[in-house]
Amino acid sequence: MGKKGISPLLATIILISITVGAGLVIYNLFFSTAGTLSSQLNIQVVSIDIVKTSSQTLVSATIKNTGNIPITQCTVTIYGDSGTATLDIGSIEVGQTKSASAQNPAGFSVTVGKSYPVEIYVKASDDSTLDKSMSVTCTG
């Protein structure tokens, strides 16, 4: 009774093909996951200023995107003695720095020498968000 099967050479070629194919699938899976995990949303506050003179109040903010994903929305809110001043920085590409300012924001009053709370809200292109809080002193 002569049993026939595949030759050892053909079996070896099939096993090597399966191994290479599985390796490519694992490679793609690993690097696509690693790329997602390494996405970072981060900012650097370059400056936030409140300057009050006898006739006007100026608020300004400069933010840099130090992460590795684009920012689609950045808002800086300063809480004064009365009212708030909100600066819409907008979108910021990776490595880019953007600024916004407002002169005499409606309903916003501050006192020279006093510190005021600031909230920074950032939303990235992958829908992740970042909130930062700090304080800034009004100068005159």
Short mmCIF file of N, CA and C in Angstrom, two decimals:
data_model
loop_
_atom_site.label_atom_id
_atom_site.label_comp_id
_atom_site.label_asym_id
_atom_site.label_seq_id
_atom_site.Cartn_x
_atom_site.Cartn_y
_atom_site.Cartn_z
N MET A 1 0.82 -1.17 0.00
CA MET A 1 0.00 0.00 0.00
C MET A 1 0.88 1.24 0.00
N GLY A 2 0.95 1.91 -1.08
CA GLY A 2 1.79 3.09 -1.21
C GLY A 2 1.01 4.36 -0.90
N LYS A 3 1.37 5.04 0.18
CA LYS A 3 0.71 6.31 0.52
C LYS A 3 1.47 7.45 -0.12
N LYS A 4 0.72 8.37 -0.67
CA LYS A 4 1.32 9.53 -1.30
C LYS A 4 1.08 10.77 -0.42
N GLY A 5 2.00 11.66 -0.37
CA GLY A 5 1.87 12.91 0.37
C GLY A 5 2.63 14.00 -0.37
N ILE A 6 2.72 15.18 0.27
CA ILE A 6 3.47 16.25 -0.38
C ILE A 6 4.95 16.06 -0.07
N SER A 7 5.74 16.54 -0.95
CA SER A 7 7.18 16.36 -0.78
C SER A 7 7.68 17.24 0.36
N PRO A 8 8.74 16.86 1.03
CA PRO A 8 9.30 17.68 2.11
C PRO A 8 9.68 19.08 1.64
N LEU A 9 10.12 19.24 0.41
CA LEU A 9 10.48 20.55 -0.11
C LEU A 9 9.25 21.45 -0.21
N LEU A 10 8.15 20.91 -0.73
CA LEU A 10 6.90 21.68 -0.85
C LEU A 10 6.36 22.04 0.53
N ALA A 11 6.43 21.12 1.47
CA ALA A 11 5.97 21.39 2.84
C ALA A 11 6.79 22.51 3.47
N THR A 12 8.08 22.52 3.24
CA THR A 12 8.96 23.56 3.78
C THR A 12 8.61 24.92 3.18
N ILE A 13 8.37 24.98 1.89
CA ILE A 13 8.01 26.25 1.23
C ILE A 13 6.68 26.78 1.77
N ILE A 14 5.71 25.90 1.97
CA ILE A 14 4.41 26.31 2.52
C ILE A 14 4.58 26.85 3.94
N LEU A 15 5.35 26.18 4.79
CA LEU A 15 5.56 26.65 6.17
C LEU A 15 6.28 28.00 6.21
N ILE A 16 7.27 28.18 5.35
CA ILE A 16 7.98 29.46 5.31
C ILE A 16 7.03 30.58 4.86
N SER A 17 6.18 30.30 3.88
CA SER A 17 5.20 31.30 3.41
C SER A 17 4.24 31.70 4.51
N ILE A 18 3.75 30.72 5.26
CA ILE A 18 2.83 31.01 6.37
C ILE A 18 3.53 31.84 7.43
N THR A 19 4.77 31.51 7.75
CA THR A 19 5.54 32.25 8.75
C THR A 19 5.78 33.70 8.32
N VAL A 20 6.18 33.90 7.07
CA VAL A 20 6.42 35.26 6.57
C VAL A 20 5.11 36.06 6.57
N GLY A 21 4.02 35.46 6.14
CA GLY A 21 2.72 36.14 6.12
C GLY A 21 2.28 36.54 7.52
N ALA A 22 2.42 35.63 8.48
CA ALA A 22 2.04 35.94 9.86
C ALA A 22 2.94 37.05 10.42
N GLY A 23 4.22 37.02 10.07
CA GLY A 23 5.14 38.06 10.53
C GLY A 23 4.76 39.43 10.01
N LEU A 24 4.35 39.50 8.76
CA LEU A 24 3.92 40.79 8.19
C LEU A 24 2.66 41.31 8.86
N VAL A 25 1.73 40.44 9.14
CA VAL A 25 0.49 40.86 9.83
C VAL A 25 0.83 41.39 11.22
N ILE A 26 1.66 40.70 11.96
CA ILE A 26 2.04 41.15 13.31
C ILE A 26 2.81 42.47 13.24
N TYR A 27 3.70 42.60 12.29
CA TYR A 27 4.46 43.83 12.10
C TYR A 27 3.52 45.02 11.88
N ASN A 28 2.56 44.88 10.94
CA ASN A 28 1.61 45.97 10.67
C ASN A 28 0.76 46.29 11.89
N LEU A 29 0.31 45.29 12.58
CA LEU A 29 -0.52 45.48 13.77
C LEU A 29 0.27 46.22 14.84
N PHE A 30 1.50 45.81 15.08
CA PHE A 30 2.32 46.44 16.10
C PHE A 30 2.60 47.91 15.79
N PHE A 31 3.03 48.21 14.57
CA PHE A 31 3.41 49.58 14.27
C PHE A 31 2.21 50.51 14.12
N SER A 32 1.06 50.03 13.71
CA SER A 32 -0.12 50.90 13.68
C SER A 32 -0.58 51.21 15.10
N THR A 33 -0.49 50.23 16.01
CA THR A 33 -0.85 50.45 17.41
C THR A 33 0.17 51.36 18.08
N ALA A 34 1.43 51.13 17.83
CA ALA A 34 2.48 51.95 18.43
C ALA A 34 2.35 53.41 17.98
N GLY A 35 1.99 53.64 16.73
CA GLY A 35 1.80 55.00 16.24
C GLY A 35 0.64 55.68 16.93
N THR A 36 -0.43 54.94 17.19
CA THR A 36 -1.58 55.50 17.88
C THR A 36 -1.25 55.81 19.33
N LEU A 37 -0.52 54.91 19.98
CA LEU A 37 -0.18 55.12 21.38
C LEU A 37 0.78 56.29 21.57
N SER A 38 1.60 56.57 20.58
CA SER A 38 2.57 57.64 20.73
C SER A 38 2.02 59.01 20.34
N SER A 39 0.76 59.10 19.93
CA SER A 39 0.15 60.39 19.62
C SER A 39 0.08 61.20 20.91
N GLN A 40 0.62 62.40 20.88
CA GLN A 40 0.65 63.23 22.06
C GLN A 40 0.04 64.59 21.79
N LEU A 41 -0.84 64.99 22.69
CA LEU A 41 -1.40 66.33 22.66
C LEU A 41 -0.71 67.11 23.76
N ASN A 42 0.06 68.12 23.37
CA ASN A 42 0.78 68.91 24.36
C ASN A 42 0.97 70.33 23.85
N ILE A 43 0.94 71.27 24.78
CA ILE A 43 1.14 72.67 24.42
C ILE A 43 2.18 73.29 25.33
N GLN A 44 2.75 74.38 24.84
CA GLN A 44 3.62 75.22 25.66
C GLN A 44 2.98 76.60 25.70
N VAL A 45 2.77 77.12 26.90
CA VAL A 45 2.24 78.47 27.03
C VAL A 45 3.44 79.41 26.91
N VAL A 46 3.54 80.08 25.78
CA VAL A 46 4.65 81.00 25.54
C VAL A 46 4.45 82.26 26.37
N SER A 47 3.24 82.81 26.34
CA SER A 47 2.93 83.98 27.17
C SER A 47 1.42 84.17 27.28
N ILE A 48 1.02 84.68 28.43
CA ILE A 48 -0.34 85.17 28.64
C ILE A 48 -0.18 86.47 29.43
N ASP A 49 -0.74 87.53 28.90
CA ASP A 49 -0.55 88.85 29.52
C ASP A 49 -1.88 89.58 29.68
N ILE A 50 -1.97 90.31 30.79
CA ILE A 50 -3.07 91.27 31.01
C ILE A 50 -2.38 92.59 31.32
N VAL A 51 -2.63 93.59 30.50
CA VAL A 51 -2.03 94.91 30.70
C VAL A 51 -3.17 95.91 30.79
N LYS A 52 -3.16 96.67 31.91
CA LYS A 52 -4.22 97.67 32.11
C LYS A 52 -3.58 99.05 32.25
N THR A 53 -4.08 99.97 31.45
CA THR A 53 -3.68 101.37 31.57
C THR A 53 -4.90 102.14 32.04
N SER A 54 -4.76 103.44 32.16
CA SER A 54 -5.90 104.25 32.63
C SER A 54 -7.07 104.21 31.66
N SER A 55 -6.80 103.99 30.38
CA SER A 55 -7.88 104.06 29.39
C SER A 55 -8.26 102.72 28.76
N GLN A 56 -7.42 101.69 28.90
CA GLN A 56 -7.75 100.43 28.22
C GLN A 56 -7.16 99.22 28.93
N THR A 57 -7.72 98.07 28.58
CA THR A 57 -7.22 96.78 29.06
C THR A 57 -6.92 95.92 27.85
N LEU A 58 -5.72 95.34 27.84
CA LEU A 58 -5.31 94.47 26.74
C LEU A 58 -5.00 93.09 27.31
N VAL A 59 -5.60 92.04 26.71
CA VAL A 59 -5.28 90.66 27.08
C VAL A 59 -4.72 89.98 25.84
N SER A 60 -3.69 89.15 26.05
CA SER A 60 -3.10 88.44 24.92
C SER A 60 -2.56 87.09 25.38
N ALA A 61 -2.51 86.15 24.44
CA ALA A 61 -1.99 84.81 24.73
C ALA A 61 -1.27 84.28 23.50
N THR A 62 -0.17 83.58 23.75
CA THR A 62 0.59 82.92 22.70
C THR A 62 0.82 81.47 23.13
N ILE A 63 0.40 80.53 22.27
CA ILE A 63 0.45 79.09 22.58
C ILE A 63 1.22 78.38 21.46
N LYS A 64 2.05 77.42 21.85
CA LYS A 64 2.80 76.61 20.87
C LYS A 64 2.35 75.16 20.99
N ASN A 65 2.13 74.52 19.84
CA ASN A 65 1.78 73.09 19.80
C ASN A 65 3.09 72.30 19.86
N THR A 66 3.39 71.72 21.03
CA THR A 66 4.61 70.93 21.21
C THR A 66 4.33 69.43 21.14
N GLY A 67 3.09 69.05 20.85
CA GLY A 67 2.76 67.64 20.69
C GLY A 67 3.05 67.18 19.27
N ASN A 68 2.51 66.01 18.92
CA ASN A 68 2.75 65.51 17.56
C ASN A 68 1.46 65.27 16.78
N ILE A 69 0.37 65.92 17.23
CA ILE A 69 -0.89 65.89 16.47
C ILE A 69 -1.42 67.32 16.35
N PRO A 70 -2.05 67.65 15.23
CA PRO A 70 -2.57 69.01 15.04
C PRO A 70 -3.68 69.35 16.03
N ILE A 71 -3.70 70.60 16.45
CA ILE A 71 -4.75 71.12 17.34
C ILE A 71 -5.81 71.76 16.46
N THR A 72 -7.07 71.39 16.68
CA THR A 72 -8.17 71.96 15.90
C THR A 72 -8.85 73.12 16.61
N GLN A 73 -8.70 73.19 17.93
CA GLN A 73 -9.33 74.27 18.69
C GLN A 73 -8.51 74.57 19.93
N CYS A 74 -8.26 75.85 20.18
CA CYS A 74 -7.55 76.28 21.39
C CYS A 74 -8.22 77.55 21.90
N THR A 75 -8.66 77.51 23.14
CA THR A 75 -9.34 78.66 23.74
C THR A 75 -8.69 78.99 25.08
N VAL A 76 -8.41 80.27 25.30
CA VAL A 76 -7.84 80.75 26.55
C VAL A 76 -8.88 81.64 27.22
N THR A 77 -9.26 81.30 28.46
CA THR A 77 -10.25 82.09 29.19
C THR A 77 -9.61 82.65 30.45
N ILE A 78 -9.70 83.97 30.61
CA ILE A 78 -9.16 84.65 31.78
C ILE A 78 -10.34 85.17 32.59
N TYR A 79 -10.35 84.85 33.89
CA TYR A 79 -11.44 85.26 34.78
C TYR A 79 -11.00 86.50 35.55
N GLY A 80 -11.68 87.63 35.29
CA GLY A 80 -11.31 88.90 35.90
C GLY A 80 -12.09 89.17 37.17
N ASP A 81 -11.96 90.41 37.70
CA ASP A 81 -12.74 90.83 38.86
C ASP A 81 -14.22 90.72 38.54
N SER A 82 -14.57 91.12 37.33
CA SER A 82 -15.93 90.89 36.83
C SER A 82 -15.79 90.49 35.37
N GLY A 83 -16.55 89.51 34.97
CA GLY A 83 -16.53 89.05 33.59
C GLY A 83 -15.32 88.20 33.24
N THR A 84 -15.34 87.71 32.02
CA THR A 84 -14.23 86.90 31.51
C THR A 84 -13.78 87.44 30.16
N ALA A 85 -12.53 87.18 29.86
CA ALA A 85 -11.99 87.50 28.53
C ALA A 85 -11.63 86.16 27.89
N THR A 86 -12.23 85.87 26.74
CA THR A 86 -11.97 84.61 26.05
C THR A 86 -11.25 84.91 24.74
N LEU A 87 -10.12 84.25 24.57
CA LEU A 87 -9.32 84.40 23.35
C LEU A 87 -9.40 83.10 22.57
N ASP A 88 -9.85 83.18 21.33
CA ASP A 88 -9.93 82.01 20.46
C ASP A 88 -8.66 81.96 19.61
N ILE A 89 -7.75 81.05 19.98
CA ILE A 89 -6.49 80.92 19.24
C ILE A 89 -6.74 80.18 17.93
N GLY A 90 -7.70 79.25 17.93
CA GLY A 90 -8.01 78.50 16.71
C GLY A 90 -7.17 77.26 16.57
N SER A 91 -6.90 76.87 15.34
CA SER A 91 -6.14 75.65 15.08
C SER A 91 -4.64 75.96 15.08
N ILE A 92 -3.85 74.96 15.52
CA ILE A 92 -2.40 75.13 15.57
C ILE A 92 -1.76 73.84 15.06
N GLU A 93 -0.99 73.95 14.01
CA GLU A 93 -0.29 72.79 13.46
C GLU A 93 0.88 72.39 14.38
N VAL A 94 1.36 71.18 14.21
CA VAL A 94 2.47 70.67 15.01
C VAL A 94 3.68 71.58 14.86
N GLY A 95 4.24 72.03 15.99
CA GLY A 95 5.41 72.90 15.98
C GLY A 95 5.12 74.37 15.77
N GLN A 96 3.87 74.70 15.46
CA GLN A 96 3.50 76.09 15.17
C GLN A 96 3.14 76.84 16.46
N THR A 97 3.34 78.15 16.44
CA THR A 97 2.97 79.03 17.55
C THR A 97 1.94 80.03 17.02
N LYS A 98 0.85 80.22 17.79
CA LYS A 98 -0.19 81.19 17.39
C LYS A 98 -0.55 82.07 18.57
N SER A 99 -1.03 83.27 18.24
CA SER A 99 -1.40 84.26 19.26
C SER A 99 -2.79 84.81 18.99
N ALA A 100 -3.37 85.35 20.04
CA ALA A 100 -4.63 86.08 19.92
C ALA A 100 -4.63 87.16 21.00
N SER A 101 -5.35 88.23 20.73
CA SER A 101 -5.44 89.30 21.72
C SER A 101 -6.80 89.99 21.61
N ALA A 102 -7.14 90.70 22.68
CA ALA A 102 -8.39 91.47 22.70
C ALA A 102 -8.13 92.76 23.46
N GLN A 103 -8.71 93.82 22.95
CA GLN A 103 -8.58 95.13 23.59
C GLN A 103 -9.92 95.49 24.19
N ASN A 104 -9.93 95.86 25.47
CA ASN A 104 -11.13 96.23 26.21
C ASN A 104 -12.26 95.21 26.04
N PRO A 105 -12.06 93.96 26.46
CA PRO A 105 -13.14 92.96 26.34
C PRO A 105 -14.38 93.42 27.11
N ALA A 106 -15.54 93.23 26.52
CA ALA A 106 -16.79 93.70 27.10
C ALA A 106 -17.05 93.03 28.45
N GLY A 107 -17.35 93.86 29.46
CA GLY A 107 -17.70 93.36 30.78
C GLY A 107 -16.55 92.80 31.59
N PHE A 108 -15.33 92.99 31.12
CA PHE A 108 -14.14 92.42 31.77
C PHE A 108 -13.39 93.52 32.49
N SER A 109 -13.18 93.35 33.80
CA SER A 109 -12.39 94.34 34.55
C SER A 109 -11.38 93.63 35.42
N VAL A 110 -10.22 94.26 35.57
CA VAL A 110 -9.11 93.71 36.36
C VAL A 110 -8.46 94.82 37.17
N THR A 111 -7.62 94.42 38.12
CA THR A 111 -6.89 95.35 38.97
C THR A 111 -5.39 95.11 38.79
N VAL A 112 -4.64 96.16 38.60
CA VAL A 112 -3.19 96.04 38.42
C VAL A 112 -2.58 95.43 39.68
N GLY A 113 -1.69 94.45 39.49
CA GLY A 113 -1.00 93.79 40.59
C GLY A 113 -1.71 92.56 41.13
N LYS A 114 -2.91 92.32 40.69
CA LYS A 114 -3.68 91.17 41.17
C LYS A 114 -3.53 90.00 40.20
N SER A 115 -3.52 88.76 40.74
CA SER A 115 -3.43 87.56 39.91
C SER A 115 -4.82 87.05 39.56
N TYR A 116 -4.94 86.52 38.35
CA TYR A 116 -6.23 86.03 37.86
C TYR A 116 -6.08 84.61 37.29
N PRO A 117 -7.10 83.79 37.54
CA PRO A 117 -7.05 82.41 37.01
C PRO A 117 -7.25 82.38 35.50
N VAL A 118 -6.55 81.42 34.87
CA VAL A 118 -6.61 81.24 33.42
C VAL A 118 -6.88 79.76 33.15
N GLU A 119 -7.79 79.50 32.24
CA GLU A 119 -8.05 78.13 31.80
C GLU A 119 -7.78 78.04 30.31
N ILE A 120 -7.04 77.00 29.91
CA ILE A 120 -6.73 76.78 28.50
C ILE A 120 -7.35 75.46 28.10
N TYR A 121 -8.20 75.49 27.08
CA TYR A 121 -8.85 74.28 26.57
C TYR A 121 -8.31 74.01 25.16
N VAL A 122 -7.88 72.77 24.95
CA VAL A 122 -7.31 72.38 23.65
C VAL A 122 -7.99 71.11 23.18
N LYS A 123 -8.35 71.08 21.89
CA LYS A 123 -8.91 69.88 21.28
C LYS A 123 -8.07 69.55 20.05
N ALA A 124 -7.73 68.26 19.91
CA ALA A 124 -6.86 67.83 18.81
C ALA A 124 -7.67 67.19 17.69
N SER A 125 -6.99 66.95 16.58
CA SER A 125 -7.64 66.38 15.40
C SER A 125 -8.15 64.96 15.64
N ASP A 126 -7.62 64.26 16.65
CA ASP A 126 -8.10 62.91 16.97
C ASP A 126 -9.17 62.94 18.07
N ASP A 127 -9.73 64.13 18.35
CA ASP A 127 -10.78 64.37 19.35
C ASP A 127 -10.30 64.25 20.79
N SER A 128 -9.00 64.11 21.03
CA SER A 128 -8.51 64.14 22.41
C SER A 128 -8.51 65.60 22.87
N THR A 129 -8.59 65.80 24.19
CA THR A 129 -8.64 67.15 24.74
C THR A 129 -7.60 67.31 25.84
N LEU A 130 -7.27 68.56 26.11
CA LEU A 130 -6.32 68.90 27.15
C LEU A 130 -6.81 70.18 27.83
N ASP A 131 -6.81 70.18 29.15
CA ASP A 131 -7.16 71.36 29.93
C ASP A 131 -5.97 71.74 30.79
N LYS A 132 -5.62 73.00 30.78
CA LYS A 132 -4.54 73.50 31.63
C LYS A 132 -5.06 74.70 32.40
N SER A 133 -4.62 74.81 33.64
CA SER A 133 -4.97 75.96 34.48
C SER A 133 -3.70 76.62 34.98
N MET A 134 -3.76 77.92 35.10
CA MET A 134 -2.63 78.67 35.63
C MET A 134 -3.14 80.02 36.08
N SER A 135 -2.27 80.88 36.52
CA SER A 135 -2.69 82.23 36.87
C SER A 135 -1.73 83.23 36.23
N VAL A 136 -2.25 84.43 36.04
CA VAL A 136 -1.45 85.50 35.44
C VAL A 136 -1.70 86.79 36.22
N THR A 137 -0.66 87.59 36.38
CA THR A 137 -0.77 88.85 37.14
C THR A 137 -0.94 90.00 36.16
N CYS A 138 -1.88 90.87 36.50
CA CYS A 138 -2.15 92.05 35.68
C CYS A 138 -1.05 93.08 35.91
N THR A 139 -0.52 93.60 34.82
CA THR A 139 0.50 94.65 34.91
C THR A 139 -0.10 95.96 34.40
N GLY A 140 0.54 97.04 34.74
CA GLY A 140 -0.01 98.33 34.31
C GLY A 140 1.05 99.29 33.88
#
